[in-house]
């Protein structure tokens, strides 16, 4: 536990040291802030979300991403606060990452994974940026933790919770869609036959 607290402190320090000078304020983040700000301050609710520009023949995500982001400027409309909330969530991911490692390989593996995440240059850089693909990382990490717990304990509630987080993430960034078939296939293999029909329906609804 001492090592976990150390990793958490170090993760927060590395991400918030000289914070205002290090944030990566790119076009997507500016767009997301402006839309969230207008929802919070003027009640202007969009009916479509951002474009999935990484795919040819652009398509639009649902607007849920913007609705969630609008909760932040309702508290404080500062740009630093807006990105800082996301950065803090990313920093605290050392905790679920520790438990993922512990579930798979024991306490030592959990501590190693947490420290590795805390000092990872790419993880630090991601946490100082803001766009959909970065925003979904915490949701995916918790989805993975709940999924591992569900498989190890045969807990169906945790499985549904994991799949729900995964489905929610997919409407923010299409990157998650790549992983959904793999997780569904593993679930199909692991769980008992009578439960597979329900899982199939859940997966189908999630993809829709």
Coordinates of C-alpha atoms in Angstrom, one line a residue:
X1 CA 0.0 0.0 0.0
X2 CA 2.9 2.4 0.7
X3 CA 4.3 1.8 -2.8
X4 CA 0.8 2.4 -4.3
X5 CA 0.5 5.8 -2.4
X6 CA 4.0 6.6 -3.6
X7 CA 3.0 5.9 -7.2
X8 CA -0.1 8.0 -6.9
X9 CA 1.8 10.9 -5.4
X10 CA 4.4 10.6 -8.1
X11 CA 1.8 10.4 -10.9
X12 CA 0.1 13.6 -9.7
X13 CA 3.3 15.4 -9.2
X14 CA 4.6 14.6 -12.7
X15 CA 1.4 15.7 -14.3
X16 CA 0.7 18.9 -12.4
X17 CA 4.3 20.2 -12.1
X18 CA 4.3 23.5 -14.0
X19 CA 0.9 22.5 -15.3
X20 CA -0.2 25.7 -17.0
X21 CA 3.0 25.7 -19.2
X22 CA 2.9 22.0 -20.2
X23 CA -0.7 21.4 -21.3
X24 CA -1.2 20.4 -24.9
X25 CA -4.0 22.6 -26.0
X26 CA -4.9 21.4 -29.5
X27 CA -7.8 22.0 -31.9
X28 CA -10.0 19.2 -30.6
X29 CA -9.7 20.3 -27.1
X30 CA -10.6 23.9 -27.9
X31 CA -13.7 22.7 -29.8
X32 CA -14.7 20.4 -26.9
X33 CA -14.3 23.2 -24.4
X34 CA -16.3 25.7 -26.4
X35 CA -19.2 23.2 -27.0
X36 CA -19.2 22.2 -23.3
X37 CA -19.1 25.8 -22.3
X38 CA -22.1 26.8 -24.5
X39 CA -24.1 23.8 -23.1
X40 CA -23.4 24.8 -19.5
X41 CA -23.8 28.6 -19.9
X42 CA -26.3 29.0 -22.7
X43 CA -28.2 25.8 -22.8
X44 CA -27.2 25.1 -26.4
X45 CA -27.5 21.4 -26.7
X46 CA -26.0 19.9 -29.9
X47 CA -27.8 16.9 -31.6
X48 CA -24.5 15.5 -33.0
X49 CA -21.1 15.0 -31.5
X50 CA -17.6 15.4 -32.9
X51 CA -16.6 13.9 -36.2
X52 CA -14.5 10.7 -36.4
X53 CA -11.9 12.3 -38.6
X54 CA -9.6 9.3 -38.5
X55 CA -12.1 7.4 -40.8
X56 CA -12.7 8.3 -44.4
X57 CA -16.1 9.6 -45.2
X58 CA -16.5 11.4 -41.9
X59 CA -19.3 10.3 -39.6
X60 CA -20.5 11.9 -36.4
X61 CA -20.5 10.5 -32.9
X62 CA -23.5 10.9 -30.6
X63 CA -23.5 14.1 -28.5
X64 CA -23.2 12.3 -25.1
X65 CA -19.5 13.2 -24.9
X66 CA -20.3 16.9 -25.0
X67 CA -23.1 16.6 -22.4
X68 CA -20.7 14.9 -20.0
X69 CA -18.0 17.5 -20.5
X70 CA -20.5 20.3 -19.9
X71 CA -20.6 19.2 -16.2
X72 CA -17.1 20.7 -15.8
X73 CA -17.7 24.3 -16.7
X74 CA -20.8 24.2 -14.6
X75 CA -18.4 24.0 -11.7
X76 CA -15.7 26.2 -13.0
X77 CA -15.3 27.5 -16.5
X78 CA -11.5 28.0 -16.3
X79 CA -9.5 26.3 -19.1
X80 CA -7.0 25.1 -16.7
X81 CA -9.7 23.6 -14.5
X82 CA -11.3 21.9 -17.6
X83 CA -8.1 20.1 -18.6
X84 CA -7.1 19.6 -14.9
X85 CA -10.1 17.5 -14.2
X86 CA -9.1 15.1 -17.0
X87 CA -5.5 15.2 -15.9
X88 CA -6.4 14.3 -12.3
X89 CA -8.5 11.3 -13.5
X90 CA -5.6 10.1 -15.5
X91 CA -3.2 10.4 -12.6
X92 CA -5.4 8.4 -10.3
X93 CA -5.5 5.6 -12.8
X94 CA -2.5 4.2 -10.9
X95 CA -5.0 2.7 -8.5
X96 CA -7.1 0.6 -10.9
X97 CA -3.9 -0.3 -12.8
X98 CA -2.5 -1.6 -9.6
X99 CA -5.5 -3.8 -9.0
X100 CA -5.4 -5.1 -12.6
X101 CA -1.8 -6.1 -12.1
X102 CA -2.5 -7.6 -8.7
X103 CA -5.4 -9.6 -10.1
X104 CA -3.2 -11.0 -12.9
X105 CA 0.1 -11.5 -11.2
X106 CA 0.0 -10.6 -7.5
X107 CA 0.8 -7.5 -5.5
X108 CA 4.4 -7.1 -6.8
X109 CA 3.0 -7.0 -10.4
X110 CA 0.4 -4.5 -9.4
X111 CA 3.0 -2.2 -7.8
X112 CA 5.2 -2.5 -10.8
X113 CA 2.4 -1.7 -13.2
X114 CA 1.3 1.3 -11.1
X115 CA 4.8 2.8 -11.0
X116 CA 5.4 2.1 -14.7
X117 CA 2.2 4.0 -15.5
X118 CA 3.0 6.8 -13.1
X119 CA 6.3 7.6 -14.8
X120 CA 5.4 6.7 -18.4
X121 CA 6.3 9.6 -20.7
X122 CA 3.4 8.7 -23.1
X123 CA 0.9 8.5 -20.2
X124 CA 2.0 11.8 -18.8
X125 CA 1.8 13.4 -22.2
X126 CA -1.7 11.9 -22.8
X127 CA -3.0 13.3 -19.5
X128 CA -1.9 16.8 -20.4
X129 CA -3.8 16.7 -23.7
X130 CA -7.6 16.7 -24.3
X131 CA -9.6 15.0 -26.9
X132 CA -12.0 12.0 -27.2
X133 CA -9.3 9.3 -27.6
X134 CA -7.7 10.5 -24.4
X135 CA -10.9 11.1 -22.5
X136 CA -12.0 7.4 -22.9
X137 CA -8.8 6.0 -21.4
X138 CA -10.1 6.0 -17.7
X139 CA -13.3 4.4 -18.8
X140 CA -11.5 1.7 -20.6
X141 CA -9.1 1.0 -17.7
X142 CA -12.0 0.6 -15.3
X143 CA -13.8 -1.6 -17.9
X144 CA -10.8 -3.8 -18.0
X145 CA -10.5 -4.1 -14.2
X146 CA -14.2 -5.0 -13.9
X147 CA -13.9 -7.5 -16.7
X148 CA -11.0 -9.3 -15.1
X149 CA -12.8 -9.4 -11.8
X150 CA -15.9 -10.7 -13.6
X151 CA -14.0 -13.5 -15.3
X152 CA -12.2 -14.5 -12.1
X153 CA -15.3 -14.4 -9.9
X154 CA -18.0 -15.3 -12.4
X155 CA -19.7 -12.1 -11.4
X156 CA -22.3 -11.3 -14.0
X157 CA -23.0 -7.8 -12.7
X158 CA -19.4 -6.8 -13.1
X159 CA -19.4 -8.2 -16.6
X160 CA -22.4 -6.1 -17.6
X161 CA -20.8 -3.1 -15.9
X162 CA -17.6 -3.7 -17.9
X163 CA -19.4 -4.1 -21.2
X164 CA -21.5 -1.0 -20.5
X165 CA -18.4 1.1 -19.9
X166 CA -16.8 -0.4 -23.0
X167 CA -20.0 0.5 -25.1
X168 CA -20.0 4.0 -23.7
X169 CA -16.4 4.5 -24.6
X170 CA -17.1 3.4 -28.2
X171 CA -19.5 6.3 -28.7
X172 CA -16.7 8.7 -27.8
X173 CA -13.8 7.1 -29.7
X174 CA -13.9 4.4 -32.4
X175 CA -10.6 3.1 -31.2
X176 CA -12.4 1.1 -28.5
X177 CA -14.5 -0.7 -31.2
X178 CA -11.4 -2.6 -32.2
X179 CA -11.3 -4.3 -28.8
X180 CA -15.0 -5.1 -28.4
X181 CA -15.0 -8.2 -30.6
X182 CA -11.9 -9.6 -28.8
X183 CA -13.5 -9.1 -25.4
X184 CA -16.8 -10.6 -26.6
X185 CA -15.1 -13.6 -28.0
X186 CA -13.2 -14.2 -24.7
X187 CA -16.5 -13.8 -22.8
X188 CA -18.2 -16.3 -25.0
X189 CA -15.5 -18.9 -24.4
X190 CA -15.3 -18.4 -20.6
X191 CA -18.9 -18.2 -19.5
X192 CA -21.3 -21.1 -19.4
X193 CA -23.6 -21.9 -22.4
X194 CA -26.9 -20.7 -20.8
X195 CA -25.4 -17.3 -20.3
X196 CA -24.1 -16.8 -23.8
X197 CA -27.4 -15.7 -25.4
X198 CA -27.7 -12.9 -22.9
X199 CA -24.1 -11.8 -23.5
X200 CA -24.7 -11.9 -27.3
X201 CA -27.7 -9.7 -26.9
X202 CA -25.8 -7.3 -24.7
X203 CA -23.0 -7.1 -27.2
X204 CA -25.4 -6.6 -30.1
X205 CA -27.1 -3.7 -28.2
X206 CA -23.7 -2.2 -27.3
X207 CA -22.5 -2.2 -31.0
X208 CA -25.8 -0.6 -32.0

